mmCIF file of C-alpha atoms in Angstrom:
data_model
loop_
_atom_site.group_PDB
_atom_site.id
_atom_site.type_symbol
_atom_site.label_atom_id
_atom_site.label_comp_id
_atom_site.label_asym_id
_atom_site.label_seq_id
_atom_site.Cartn_x
_atom_site.Cartn_y
_atom_site.Cartn_z
ATOM 1 C CA UNK A 1387 -0.049 0.060 -0.010
ATOM 2 C CA UNK A 1388 1.338 3.503 -1.011
ATOM 3 C CA UNK A 1389 -0.266 6.785 -0.297
ATOM 4 C CA UNK A 1390 -0.998 9.420 -3.017
ATOM 5 C CA UNK A 1391 2.119 11.076 -4.038
ATOM 6 C CA UNK A 1392 1.715 12.275 -7.389
ATOM 7 C CA UNK A 1393 1.375 16.099 -7.228
ATOM 8 C CA UNK A 1394 -0.382 18.729 -9.894
ATOM 9 C CA UNK A 1395 3.021 19.549 -11.292
ATOM 10 C CA UNK A 1396 4.075 15.733 -11.764
ATOM 11 C CA UNK A 1397 0.722 15.248 -13.421
ATOM 12 C CA UNK A 1398 0.957 18.186 -15.728
ATOM 13 C CA UNK A 1399 4.674 17.077 -16.709
ATOM 14 C CA UNK A 1400 3.324 13.417 -17.498
ATOM 15 C CA UNK A 1401 1.019 14.938 -20.012
ATOM 16 C CA UNK A 1402 3.447 17.240 -21.709
ATOM 17 C CA UNK A 1403 6.073 14.575 -22.043
ATOM 18 C CA UNK A 1404 3.403 12.144 -23.277
ATOM 19 C CA UNK A 1405 2.017 14.551 -25.795
ATOM 20 C CA UNK A 1406 5.444 15.596 -27.082
ATOM 21 C CA UNK A 1407 6.424 12.791 -28.983
ATOM 22 C CA UNK A 1408 7.212 11.028 -32.221
ATOM 23 C CA UNK A 1409 4.421 13.083 -34.150
ATOM 24 C CA UNK A 1410 6.323 16.463 -33.464
ATOM 25 C CA UNK A 1411 8.330 15.740 -36.630
ATOM 26 C CA UNK A 1412 5.529 15.356 -39.310
ATOM 27 C CA UNK A 1413 3.206 17.937 -37.341
ATOM 28 C CA UNK A 1414 3.854 20.904 -39.787
ATOM 29 C CA UNK A 1415 3.460 18.862 -42.705
ATOM 30 C CA UNK A 1416 -0.007 17.228 -41.412
ATOM 31 C CA UNK A 1417 -1.051 21.092 -40.734
ATOM 32 C CA UNK A 1418 -0.110 22.552 -44.154
ATOM 33 C CA UNK A 1419 -1.709 19.353 -46.212
ATOM 34 C CA UNK A 1420 -5.046 20.556 -44.462
ATOM 35 C CA UNK A 1421 -4.807 24.386 -44.524
ATOM 36 C CA UNK A 1422 -1.606 25.595 -46.502
ATOM 37 C CA UNK A 1423 -0.849 28.939 -44.883
ATOM 38 C CA UNK A 1424 -3.711 28.347 -42.393
ATOM 39 C CA UNK A 1425 -1.632 25.617 -40.738
ATOM 40 C CA UNK A 1426 -1.065 27.475 -37.398
ATOM 41 C CA UNK A 1427 -4.920 28.092 -37.203
ATOM 42 C CA UNK A 1428 -5.754 24.547 -37.741
ATOM 43 C CA UNK A 1429 -3.100 23.344 -35.379
ATOM 44 C CA UNK A 1430 -4.869 25.797 -32.894
ATOM 45 C CA UNK A 1431 -8.286 24.242 -33.669
ATOM 46 C CA UNK A 1432 -6.990 20.796 -33.182
ATOM 47 C CA UNK A 1433 -5.553 21.760 -29.894
ATOM 48 C CA UNK A 1434 -9.003 23.109 -28.820
ATOM 49 C CA UNK A 1435 -10.411 19.958 -29.765
ATOM 50 C CA UNK A 1436 -8.043 17.971 -27.693
ATOM 51 C CA UNK A 1437 -8.498 20.343 -24.671
ATOM 52 C CA UNK A 1438 -12.511 19.823 -24.706
ATOM 53 C CA UNK A 1439 -11.713 15.871 -24.836
ATOM 54 C CA UNK A 1440 -9.279 16.076 -22.150
ATOM 55 C CA UNK A 1441 -11.525 18.173 -19.926
ATOM 56 C CA UNK A 1442 -14.456 15.833 -20.207
ATOM 57 C CA UNK A 1443 -12.015 12.704 -19.603
ATOM 58 C CA UNK A 1444 -10.893 14.789 -16.445
ATOM 59 C CA UNK A 1445 -14.420 15.546 -15.230
ATOM 60 C CA UNK A 1446 -15.176 11.870 -15.395
ATOM 61 C CA UNK A 1447 -12.033 10.947 -13.474
ATOM 62 C CA UNK A 1448 -12.683 13.368 -10.771
ATOM 63 C CA UNK A 1449 -16.238 11.757 -10.326
ATOM 64 C CA UNK A 1450 -14.413 8.397 -9.258
ATOM 65 C CA UNK A 1451 -11.325 9.699 -7.737
ATOM 66 C CA UNK A 1452 -10.474 6.243 -6.155
ATOM 67 C CA UNK A 1453 -11.140 4.146 -9.409
ATOM 68 C CA UNK A 1454 -9.475 3.766 -12.910
ATOM 69 C CA UNK A 1455 -11.043 4.089 -16.252
ATOM 70 C CA UNK A 1456 -11.791 0.276 -16.406
ATOM 71 C CA UNK A 1457 -13.330 0.102 -12.911
ATOM 72 C CA UNK A 1458 -15.266 3.109 -13.183
ATOM 73 C CA UNK A 1459 -16.809 2.324 -16.659
ATOM 74 C CA UNK A 1460 -18.229 -0.994 -15.222
ATOM 75 C CA UNK A 1461 -19.787 0.959 -12.500
ATOM 76 C CA UNK A 1462 -21.433 3.369 -14.905
ATOM 77 C CA UNK A 1463 -22.713 0.687 -17.592
ATOM 78 C CA UNK A 1464 -22.420 -2.493 -16.256
ATOM 79 C CA UNK A 1465 -19.507 -5.170 -16.597
ATOM 80 C CA UNK A 1466 -20.570 -7.045 -19.649
ATOM 81 C CA UNK A 1467 -20.734 -3.795 -21.989
ATOM 82 C CA UNK A 1468 -17.944 -1.764 -20.236
ATOM 83 C CA UNK A 1469 -15.549 -4.816 -20.835
ATOM 84 C CA UNK A 1470 -16.115 -4.681 -24.692
ATOM 85 C CA UNK A 1471 -15.189 -0.942 -24.442
ATOM 86 C CA UNK A 1472 -12.217 -1.732 -22.371
ATOM 87 C CA UNK A 1473 -10.884 -4.278 -24.707
ATOM 88 C CA UNK A 1474 -11.234 -1.983 -27.551
ATOM 89 C CA UNK A 1475 -9.381 0.913 -25.556
ATOM 90 C CA UNK A 1476 -6.628 -1.759 -24.911
ATOM 91 C CA UNK A 1477 -6.278 -2.760 -28.456
ATOM 92 C CA UNK A 1478 -6.198 0.860 -29.619
ATOM 93 C CA UNK A 1479 -3.359 1.792 -27.211
ATOM 94 C CA UNK A 1480 -1.220 -1.242 -28.122
ATOM 95 C CA UNK A 1481 -1.623 -0.409 -31.635
ATOM 96 C CA UNK A 1482 -0.696 3.155 -30.986
ATOM 97 C CA UNK A 1483 2.396 1.892 -29.267
ATOM 98 C CA UNK A 1484 3.510 -0.237 -32.150
ATOM 99 C CA UNK A 1485 2.822 2.786 -34.630
ATOM 100 C CA UNK A 1486 4.965 5.160 -32.470
ATOM 101 C CA UNK A 1487 7.783 2.660 -32.398
ATOM 102 C CA UNK A 1488 7.829 2.119 -36.110
ATOM 103 C CA UNK A 1489 7.753 5.852 -36.788
ATOM 104 C CA UNK A 1490 10.501 6.033 -34.821
ATOM 105 C CA UNK A 1491 12.394 3.334 -36.263
ATOM 106 C CA UNK A 1492 11.825 4.828 -39.576
ATOM 107 C CA UNK A 1493 13.262 8.409 -38.532
ATOM 108 C CA UNK A 1494 16.370 6.860 -37.120
ATOM 109 C CA UNK A 1495 17.191 4.452 -40.234
ATOM 110 C CA UNK A 1496 16.478 7.458 -42.532
ATOM 111 C CA UNK A 1497 18.331 10.147 -40.679
ATOM 112 C CA UNK A 1498 21.091 8.596 -38.663
ATOM 113 C CA UNK A 1499 21.590 4.906 -38.737
ATOM 114 C CA UNK A 1500 21.199 4.321 -42.484
ATOM 115 C CA UNK A 1501 22.720 0.902 -42.515
ATOM 116 C CA UNK A 1502 20.762 -0.442 -39.575
ATOM 117 C CA UNK A 1503 17.534 -2.412 -40.231
ATOM 118 C CA UNK A 1504 14.395 -0.745 -38.932
ATOM 119 C CA UNK A 1505 13.586 -3.821 -36.953
ATOM 120 C CA UNK A 1506 16.663 -3.514 -34.826
ATOM 121 C CA UNK A 1507 15.836 0.228 -33.853
ATOM 122 C CA UNK A 1508 12.239 -0.631 -33.051
ATOM 123 C CA UNK A 1509 12.731 -3.697 -30.942
ATOM 124 C CA UNK A 1510 15.336 -1.680 -28.732
ATOM 125 C CA UNK A 1511 12.914 0.985 -28.206
ATOM 126 C CA UNK A 1512 10.190 -1.340 -27.256
ATOM 127 C CA UNK A 1513 12.478 -3.203 -25.036
ATOM 128 C CA UNK A 1514 13.317 0.064 -23.166
ATOM 129 C CA UNK A 1515 9.775 0.704 -22.728
ATOM 130 C CA UNK A 1516 8.949 -2.563 -21.539
ATOM 131 C CA UNK A 1517 11.547 -2.797 -18.975
ATOM 132 C CA UNK A 1518 10.549 0.683 -17.510
ATOM 133 C CA UNK A 1519 6.943 -0.079 -17.478
ATOM 134 C CA UNK A 1520 7.649 -2.735 -14.639
ATOM 135 C CA UNK A 1521 7.687 0.289 -12.270
ATOM 136 C CA UNK A 1522 4.816 1.510 -10.321
ATOM 137 C CA UNK A 1523 2.884 4.513 -11.345
ATOM 138 C CA UNK A 1524 4.738 6.764 -8.606
ATOM 139 C CA UNK A 1525 8.110 5.754 -10.453
ATOM 140 C CA UNK A 1526 6.220 6.433 -13.841
ATOM 141 C CA UNK A 1527 5.491 9.962 -12.611
ATOM 142 C CA UNK A 1528 8.951 10.619 -11.354
ATOM 143 C CA UNK A 1529 10.482 9.443 -14.884
ATOM 144 C CA UNK A 1530 8.261 11.887 -16.741
ATOM 145 C CA UNK A 1531 8.991 14.767 -14.319
ATOM 146 C CA UNK A 1532 12.710 14.290 -14.665
ATOM 147 C CA UNK A 1533 12.474 14.370 -18.514
ATOM 148 C CA UNK A 1534 10.054 17.353 -18.746
ATOM 149 C CA UNK A 1535 12.568 20.110 -18.787
ATOM 150 C CA UNK A 1536 14.739 18.180 -21.025
ATOM 151 C CA UNK A 1537 12.086 17.933 -23.591
ATOM 152 C CA UNK A 1538 10.506 21.530 -23.453
ATOM 153 C CA UNK A 1539 13.510 23.803 -23.123
ATOM 154 C CA UNK A 1540 15.550 22.658 -26.328
ATOM 155 C CA UNK A 1541 12.199 22.625 -28.439
ATOM 156 C CA UNK A 1542 11.545 26.047 -27.546
ATOM 157 C CA UNK A 1543 15.095 27.258 -28.152
ATOM 158 C CA UNK A 1544 14.916 25.632 -31.672
ATOM 159 C CA UNK A 1545 11.289 27.405 -32.433
ATOM 160 C CA UNK A 1546 12.793 30.661 -31.124
ATOM 161 C CA UNK A 1547 15.899 30.757 -33.100
ATOM 162 C CA UNK A 1548 14.293 29.925 -36.106
ATOM 163 C CA UNK A 1549 12.336 32.807 -36.167
ATOM 164 C CA UNK A 1550 15.258 35.043 -37.219
ATOM 165 C CA UNK A 1551 14.800 33.207 -40.795
ATOM 166 C CA UNK A 1552 11.029 33.760 -40.799
ATOM 167 C CA UNK A 1553 8.838 35.684 -43.323
ATOM 168 C CA UNK A 1554 5.569 36.609 -41.989
ATOM 169 C CA UNK A 1555 4.054 36.788 -45.575
ATOM 170 C CA UNK A 1556 4.562 32.930 -45.363
ATOM 171 C CA UNK A 1557 1.625 32.941 -42.842
ATOM 172 C CA UNK A 1558 -0.853 34.636 -45.191
ATOM 173 C CA UNK A 1559 -3.548 34.149 -45.589
ATOM 174 C CA UNK A 1560 -4.410 33.268 -42.183
ATOM 175 C CA UNK A 1561 -7.309 30.904 -43.108
ATOM 176 C CA UNK A 1562 -5.487 29.150 -45.925
ATOM 177 C CA UNK A 1563 -6.658 28.424 -49.352
ATOM 178 C CA UNK A 1564 -9.032 25.875 -48.894
ATOM 179 C CA UNK A 1565 -11.006 25.882 -45.470
ATOM 180 C CA UNK A 1566 -12.924 22.594 -46.366
ATOM 181 C CA UNK A 1567 -9.960 20.569 -45.616
ATOM 182 C CA UNK A 1568 -9.684 21.963 -41.949
ATOM 183 C CA UNK A 1569 -11.960 19.748 -40.409
ATOM 184 C CA UNK A 1570 -9.929 16.827 -41.257
ATOM 185 C CA UNK A 1571 -6.465 18.527 -40.517
ATOM 186 C CA UNK A 1572 -8.138 19.520 -37.061
ATOM 187 C CA UNK A 1573 -9.048 15.680 -36.330
ATOM 188 C CA UNK A 1574 -5.350 14.763 -37.392
ATOM 189 C CA UNK A 1575 -3.803 17.453 -35.157
ATOM 190 C CA UNK A 1576 -6.142 16.365 -32.221
ATOM 191 C CA UNK A 1577 -5.236 12.785 -32.683
ATOM 192 C CA UNK A 1578 -1.484 13.589 -31.600
ATOM 193 C CA UNK A 1579 -2.825 14.333 -28.079
ATOM 194 C CA UNK A 1580 -4.610 10.851 -27.482
ATOM 195 C CA UNK A 1581 -1.791 10.001 -25.092
ATOM 196 C CA UNK A 1582 -3.532 12.304 -22.514
ATOM 197 C CA UNK A 1583 -5.846 9.412 -21.726
ATOM 198 C CA UNK A 1584 -2.864 8.320 -19.421
ATOM 199 C CA UNK A 1585 -4.490 10.671 -16.861
ATOM 200 C CA UNK A 1586 -7.309 8.055 -16.235
ATOM 201 C CA UNK A 1587 -4.502 6.040 -14.599
ATOM 202 C CA UNK A 1588 -2.814 9.161 -12.925
ATOM 203 C CA UNK A 1589 -5.837 10.608 -10.968
ATOM 204 C CA UNK A 1590 -6.273 7.459 -8.575
ATOM 205 C CA UNK A 1591 -2.782 8.108 -7.373
ATOM 206 C CA UNK A 1592 -2.844 11.850 -7.204
ATOM 207 C CA UNK A 1593 -2.471 13.596 -3.799
ATOM 208 C CA UNK A 1594 -5.500 16.029 -4.564
ATOM 209 C CA UNK A 1595 -7.623 14.317 -7.290
ATOM 210 C CA UNK A 1596 -9.783 17.542 -7.021
ATOM 211 C CA UNK A 1597 -6.799 19.511 -8.624
ATOM 212 C CA UNK A 1598 -6.722 17.192 -11.650
ATOM 213 C CA UNK A 1599 -8.352 19.781 -13.916
ATOM 214 C CA UNK A 1600 -5.645 22.373 -13.037
ATOM 215 C CA UNK A 1601 -2.983 19.677 -13.992
ATOM 216 C CA UNK A 1602 -4.904 18.809 -17.257
ATOM 217 C CA UNK A 1603 -5.221 22.274 -18.571
ATOM 218 C CA UNK A 1604 -1.756 23.307 -17.819
ATOM 219 C CA UNK A 1605 -0.405 20.275 -19.592
ATOM 220 C CA UNK A 1606 -2.169 20.430 -22.660
ATOM 221 C CA UNK A 1607 -1.661 23.970 -23.077
ATOM 222 C CA UNK A 1608 1.954 24.041 -22.449
ATOM 223 C CA UNK A 1609 2.106 21.089 -24.999
ATOM 224 C CA UNK A 1610 -0.538 22.616 -27.287
ATOM 225 C CA UNK A 1611 1.190 26.058 -27.244
ATOM 226 C CA UNK A 1612 4.537 24.431 -28.224
ATOM 227 C CA UNK A 1613 2.907 22.589 -31.305
ATOM 228 C CA UNK A 1614 1.366 25.916 -32.372
ATOM 229 C CA UNK A 1615 4.817 27.706 -32.133
ATOM 230 C CA UNK A 1616 6.514 24.724 -34.009
ATOM 231 C CA UNK A 1617 3.981 24.846 -36.944
ATOM 232 C CA UNK A 1618 4.064 28.733 -37.133
ATOM 233 C CA UNK A 1619 7.855 28.806 -37.172
ATOM 234 C CA UNK A 1620 7.994 26.036 -39.877
ATOM 235 C CA UNK A 1621 5.579 27.847 -42.182
ATOM 236 C CA UNK A 1622 7.081 31.172 -41.630
ATOM 237 C CA UNK A 1623 10.556 29.696 -42.515
ATOM 238 C CA UNK A 1624 9.786 27.449 -45.328
ATOM 239 C CA UNK A 1625 6.448 28.326 -46.657
ATOM 240 C CA UNK A 1626 3.449 25.974 -47.239
ATOM 241 C CA UNK A 1627 4.480 24.726 -50.736
ATOM 242 C CA UNK A 1628 8.073 23.944 -49.700
ATOM 243 C CA UNK A 1629 6.810 22.067 -46.552
ATOM 244 C CA UNK A 1630 4.677 19.782 -48.743
ATOM 245 C CA UNK A 1631 7.997 18.536 -50.057
ATOM 246 C CA UNK A 1632 9.386 17.620 -46.975
ATOM 247 C CA UNK A 1633 8.715 14.593 -44.738
ATOM 248 C CA UNK A 1634 9.726 15.680 -41.371
ATOM 249 C CA UNK A 1635 9.605 19.589 -41.468
ATOM 250 C CA UNK A 1636 10.456 20.097 -37.888
ATOM 251 C CA UNK A 1637 13.776 18.254 -38.539
ATOM 252 C CA UNK A 1638 14.440 20.329 -41.414
ATOM 253 C CA UNK A 1639 13.637 23.494 -39.167
ATOM 254 C CA UNK A 1640 16.465 22.335 -36.760
ATOM 255 C CA UNK A 1641 18.864 22.034 -39.559
ATOM 256 C CA UNK A 1642 18.227 25.445 -40.886
ATOM 257 C CA UNK A 1643 18.771 26.844 -37.274
ATOM 258 C CA UNK A 1644 22.083 27.917 -35.659
ATOM 259 C CA UNK A 1645 22.889 29.220 -32.268
ATOM 260 C CA UNK A 1646 24.117 32.813 -32.077
ATOM 261 C CA UNK A 1647 27.885 33.488 -33.132
ATOM 262 C CA UNK A 1648 27.473 30.047 -34.880
ATOM 263 C CA UNK A 1649 28.579 28.226 -31.832
ATOM 264 C CA UNK A 1650 26.451 25.233 -33.405
ATOM 265 C CA UNK A 1651 25.826 25.738 -37.127
ATOM 266 C CA UNK A 1652 23.205 23.154 -37.288
ATOM 267 C CA UNK A 1653 20.968 22.008 -34.283
ATOM 268 C CA UNK A 1654 19.445 18.859 -35.907
ATOM 269 C CA UNK A 1655 21.892 16.403 -34.034
ATOM 270 C CA UNK A 1656 21.006 18.038 -30.661
ATOM 271 C CA UNK A 1657 17.312 17.965 -31.657
ATOM 272 C CA UNK A 1658 17.433 14.249 -32.730
ATOM 273 C CA UNK A 1659 18.876 13.485 -29.259
ATOM 274 C CA UNK A 1660 15.860 15.379 -27.551
ATOM 275 C CA UNK A 1661 13.472 13.947 -29.959
ATOM 276 C CA UNK A 1662 14.661 10.252 -28.872
ATOM 277 C CA UNK A 1663 13.827 11.236 -25.265
ATOM 278 C CA UNK A 1664 10.508 12.435 -26.411
ATOM 279 C CA UNK A 1665 9.673 9.525 -28.097
ATOM 280 C CA UNK A 1666 10.585 7.230 -25.194
ATOM 281 C CA UNK A 1667 8.313 9.228 -22.884
ATOM 282 C CA UNK A 1668 5.368 8.951 -25.260
ATOM 283 C CA UNK A 1669 5.948 5.178 -26.101
ATOM 284 C CA UNK A 1670 6.472 4.690 -22.275
ATOM 285 C CA UNK A 1671 3.142 6.216 -21.404
ATOM 286 C CA UNK A 1672 1.052 4.293 -24.121
ATOM 287 C CA UNK A 1673 2.763 0.889 -23.294
ATOM 288 C CA UNK A 1674 2.417 1.391 -19.544
ATOM 289 C CA UNK A 1675 -1.231 2.413 -20.078
ATOM 290 C CA UNK A 1676 -1.881 -0.726 -22.083
ATOM 291 C CA UNK A 1677 -0.576 -3.191 -19.615
ATOM 292 C CA UNK A 1678 -2.234 -1.171 -16.665
ATOM 293 C CA UNK A 1679 -5.596 -1.596 -18.171
ATOM 294 C CA UNK A 1680 -5.324 -5.129 -18.807
ATOM 295 C CA UNK A 1681 -4.183 -5.909 -15.269
ATOM 296 C CA UNK A 1682 -7.310 -3.817 -14.134
ATOM 297 C CA UNK A 1683 -9.462 -5.734 -16.420
ATOM 298 C CA UNK A 1684 -8.410 -9.131 -14.993
ATOM 299 C CA UNK A 1685 -8.483 -7.486 -11.375
ATOM 300 C CA UNK A 1686 -4.751 -8.271 -11.055
ATOM 301 C CA UNK A 1687 -2.694 -6.393 -8.359
ATOM 302 C CA UNK A 1688 0.409 -6.202 -10.456
ATOM 303 C CA UNK A 1689 0.901 -5.389 -14.108
ATOM 304 C CA UNK A 1690 4.501 -6.273 -14.495
ATOM 305 C CA UNK A 1691 3.882 -9.645 -15.748
ATOM 306 C CA UNK A 1692 2.503 -8.350 -18.960
ATOM 307 C CA UNK A 1693 5.447 -6.036 -19.654
ATOM 308 C CA UNK A 1694 7.308 -8.525 -21.790
ATOM 309 C CA UNK A 1695 4.213 -10.824 -22.513
ATOM 310 C CA UNK A 1696 2.786 -7.883 -24.688
ATOM 311 C CA UNK A 1697 6.030 -7.068 -26.608
ATOM 312 C CA UNK A 1698 5.952 -9.795 -29.353
ATOM 313 C CA UNK A 1699 2.660 -8.563 -30.328
ATOM 314 C CA UNK A 1700 3.418 -4.988 -30.269
ATOM 315 C CA UNK A 1701 6.519 -5.646 -32.395
ATOM 316 C CA UNK A 1702 4.682 -7.898 -35.188
ATOM 317 C CA UNK A 1703 2.078 -5.001 -35.396
ATOM 318 C CA UNK A 1704 4.737 -2.141 -35.592
ATOM 319 C CA UNK A 1705 6.233 -4.114 -38.571
ATOM 320 C CA UNK A 1706 3.154 -4.572 -40.653
ATOM 321 C CA UNK A 1707 3.224 -1.293 -42.570
ATOM 322 C CA UNK A 1708 5.161 -1.911 -45.791
ATOM 323 C CA UNK A 1709 6.889 1.676 -46.081
ATOM 324 C CA UNK A 1710 6.690 5.153 -44.601
ATOM 325 C CA UNK A 1711 3.815 6.263 -46.840
ATOM 326 C CA UNK A 1712 1.591 3.354 -45.892
ATOM 327 C CA UNK A 1713 2.726 3.933 -42.145
ATOM 328 C CA UNK A 1714 1.380 7.543 -42.163
ATOM 329 C CA UNK A 1715 -1.698 6.544 -43.914
ATOM 330 C CA UNK A 1716 -2.413 3.905 -41.161
ATOM 331 C CA UNK A 1717 -1.304 6.502 -38.435
ATOM 332 C CA UNK A 1718 -3.850 9.053 -39.586
ATOM 333 C CA UNK A 1719 -6.593 6.324 -40.108
ATOM 334 C CA UNK A 1720 -5.931 4.818 -36.628
ATOM 335 C CA UNK A 1721 -5.652 8.354 -34.880
ATOM 336 C CA UNK A 1722 -8.872 9.541 -36.191
ATOM 337 C CA UNK A 1723 -10.746 6.255 -35.049
ATOM 338 C CA UNK A 1724 -9.093 6.696 -31.861
ATOM 339 C CA UNK A 1725 -10.891 9.789 -31.164
ATOM 340 C CA UNK A 1726 -14.196 7.920 -30.662
ATOM 341 C CA UNK A 1727 -12.141 5.737 -27.957
ATOM 342 C CA UNK A 1728 -10.490 8.667 -26.212
ATOM 343 C CA UNK A 1729 -12.992 11.256 -26.498
ATOM 344 C CA UNK A 1730 -16.259 10.057 -27.590
ATOM 345 C CA UNK A 1731 -16.491 6.940 -25.251
ATOM 346 C CA UNK A 1732 -15.353 8.868 -22.090
ATOM 347 C CA UNK A 1733 -18.077 11.704 -23.096
ATOM 348 C CA UNK A 1734 -20.726 9.055 -23.247
ATOM 349 C CA UNK A 1735 -19.882 7.631 -19.974
ATOM 350 C CA UNK A 1736 -19.631 11.070 -18.170
ATOM 351 C CA UNK A 1737 -23.275 11.755 -19.349
ATOM 352 C CA UNK A 1738 -24.519 8.423 -18.292
ATOM 353 C CA UNK A 1739 -22.994 8.831 -15.000
ATOM 354 C CA UNK A 1740 -24.437 12.260 -14.444
ATOM 355 C CA UNK A 1741 -28.123 10.656 -15.765
ATOM 356 C CA UNK A 1742 -27.763 7.901 -13.328
ATOM 357 C CA UNK A 1743 -26.305 9.958 -10.541
ATOM 358 C CA UNK A 1744 -23.264 7.690 -10.235
ATOM 359 C CA UNK A 1745 -20.132 9.044 -8.317
ATOM 360 C CA UNK A 1746 -17.385 7.331 -6.686
ATOM 361 C CA UNK A 1747 -16.468 8.139 -2.779
ATOM 362 C CA UNK A 1748 -14.706 11.342 -2.068
ATOM 363 C CA UNK A 1749 -11.185 11.059 -1.214
ATOM 364 C CA UNK A 1750 -10.289 11.020 2.339
ATOM 365 C CA UNK A 1751 -6.838 10.757 3.894
ATOM 366 C CA UNK A 1752 -6.214 7.152 3.090
ATOM 367 C CA UNK A 1753 -3.931 5.156 1.404
ATOM 368 C CA UNK A 1754 -4.543 3.486 -1.956
ATOM 369 C CA UNK A 1755 -2.629 0.986 -4.118
ATOM 370 C CA UNK A 1756 -1.467 2.974 -7.316
ATOM 371 C CA UNK A 1757 -1.241 -0.238 -9.002
ATOM 372 C CA UNK A 1758 -4.708 -1.314 -8.451
#
């Protein structure tokens, strides 16, 4: 038994380091394909949709501060129906884990380790995540909090330094050239924030679950603000038409950026080092959430036994896409379907819990098992 230990700052750090991950490299491309010069606007709209989704998930979690998502979904709609939804959530996050690992592998073998098979880079990252997920949720929070400043500061620095090459005219017109595509782009951007669902596992271990909303808003606004800045910087430096020719515009932005007095003429090597850390924290969260939910589903006290058990399935799924193009098509499709799982399903549960007046017990000064 362990007392509630996760603070508001730690919860916010978990959200930020989970959101900032592998998708940051292709983010400007997704936004530009949807809205051309209106990419920063479509990114803001995507962030807004993600904020709404996270607020609803947080409100649901705060109604049941002593239970995880798997547990309170059964309280709200009954075991048989809830377990179907829980299995779909678990499958979704296992697929999300595999796609994150595959995208990481593709970037590494394309940009750095050109002679290394993609399978090697994928399995190494998955092994690292599997080993790390054997810790409890308190250690999980500490790991995210440790990496939080290492992710935030360098990315902000690169975005700020790149603005010296910016051309404001590249951001005009603000609405873009085809507003009809913006809805699809908005959904694609919002899908990059689906890792925030990890909060459903964090709330039961927070010192003050009543402050979960504060952590949610701080976390998603910091990460969302950073995404908007990156997209605005990339579009203003390269222009929307050039970005359409780039696979990973954020990496190209780092290449085009240098420190004052040319201390470092290119920042892409430093950026990739930070990016690897960002991928690990994102993969860590989705992998942890998957095995944590499986242990919840089977009412087990420990989730450790699933760390290595799940590894072969995730690895095989990661290797299914035949190439980068097919991989990104699958990522976009899975991401949009996932919005039903991570926003639509919790919203439905929240409304049913309100109608049925279902609510968990308030938090007293008690101890809870965070691995429950």
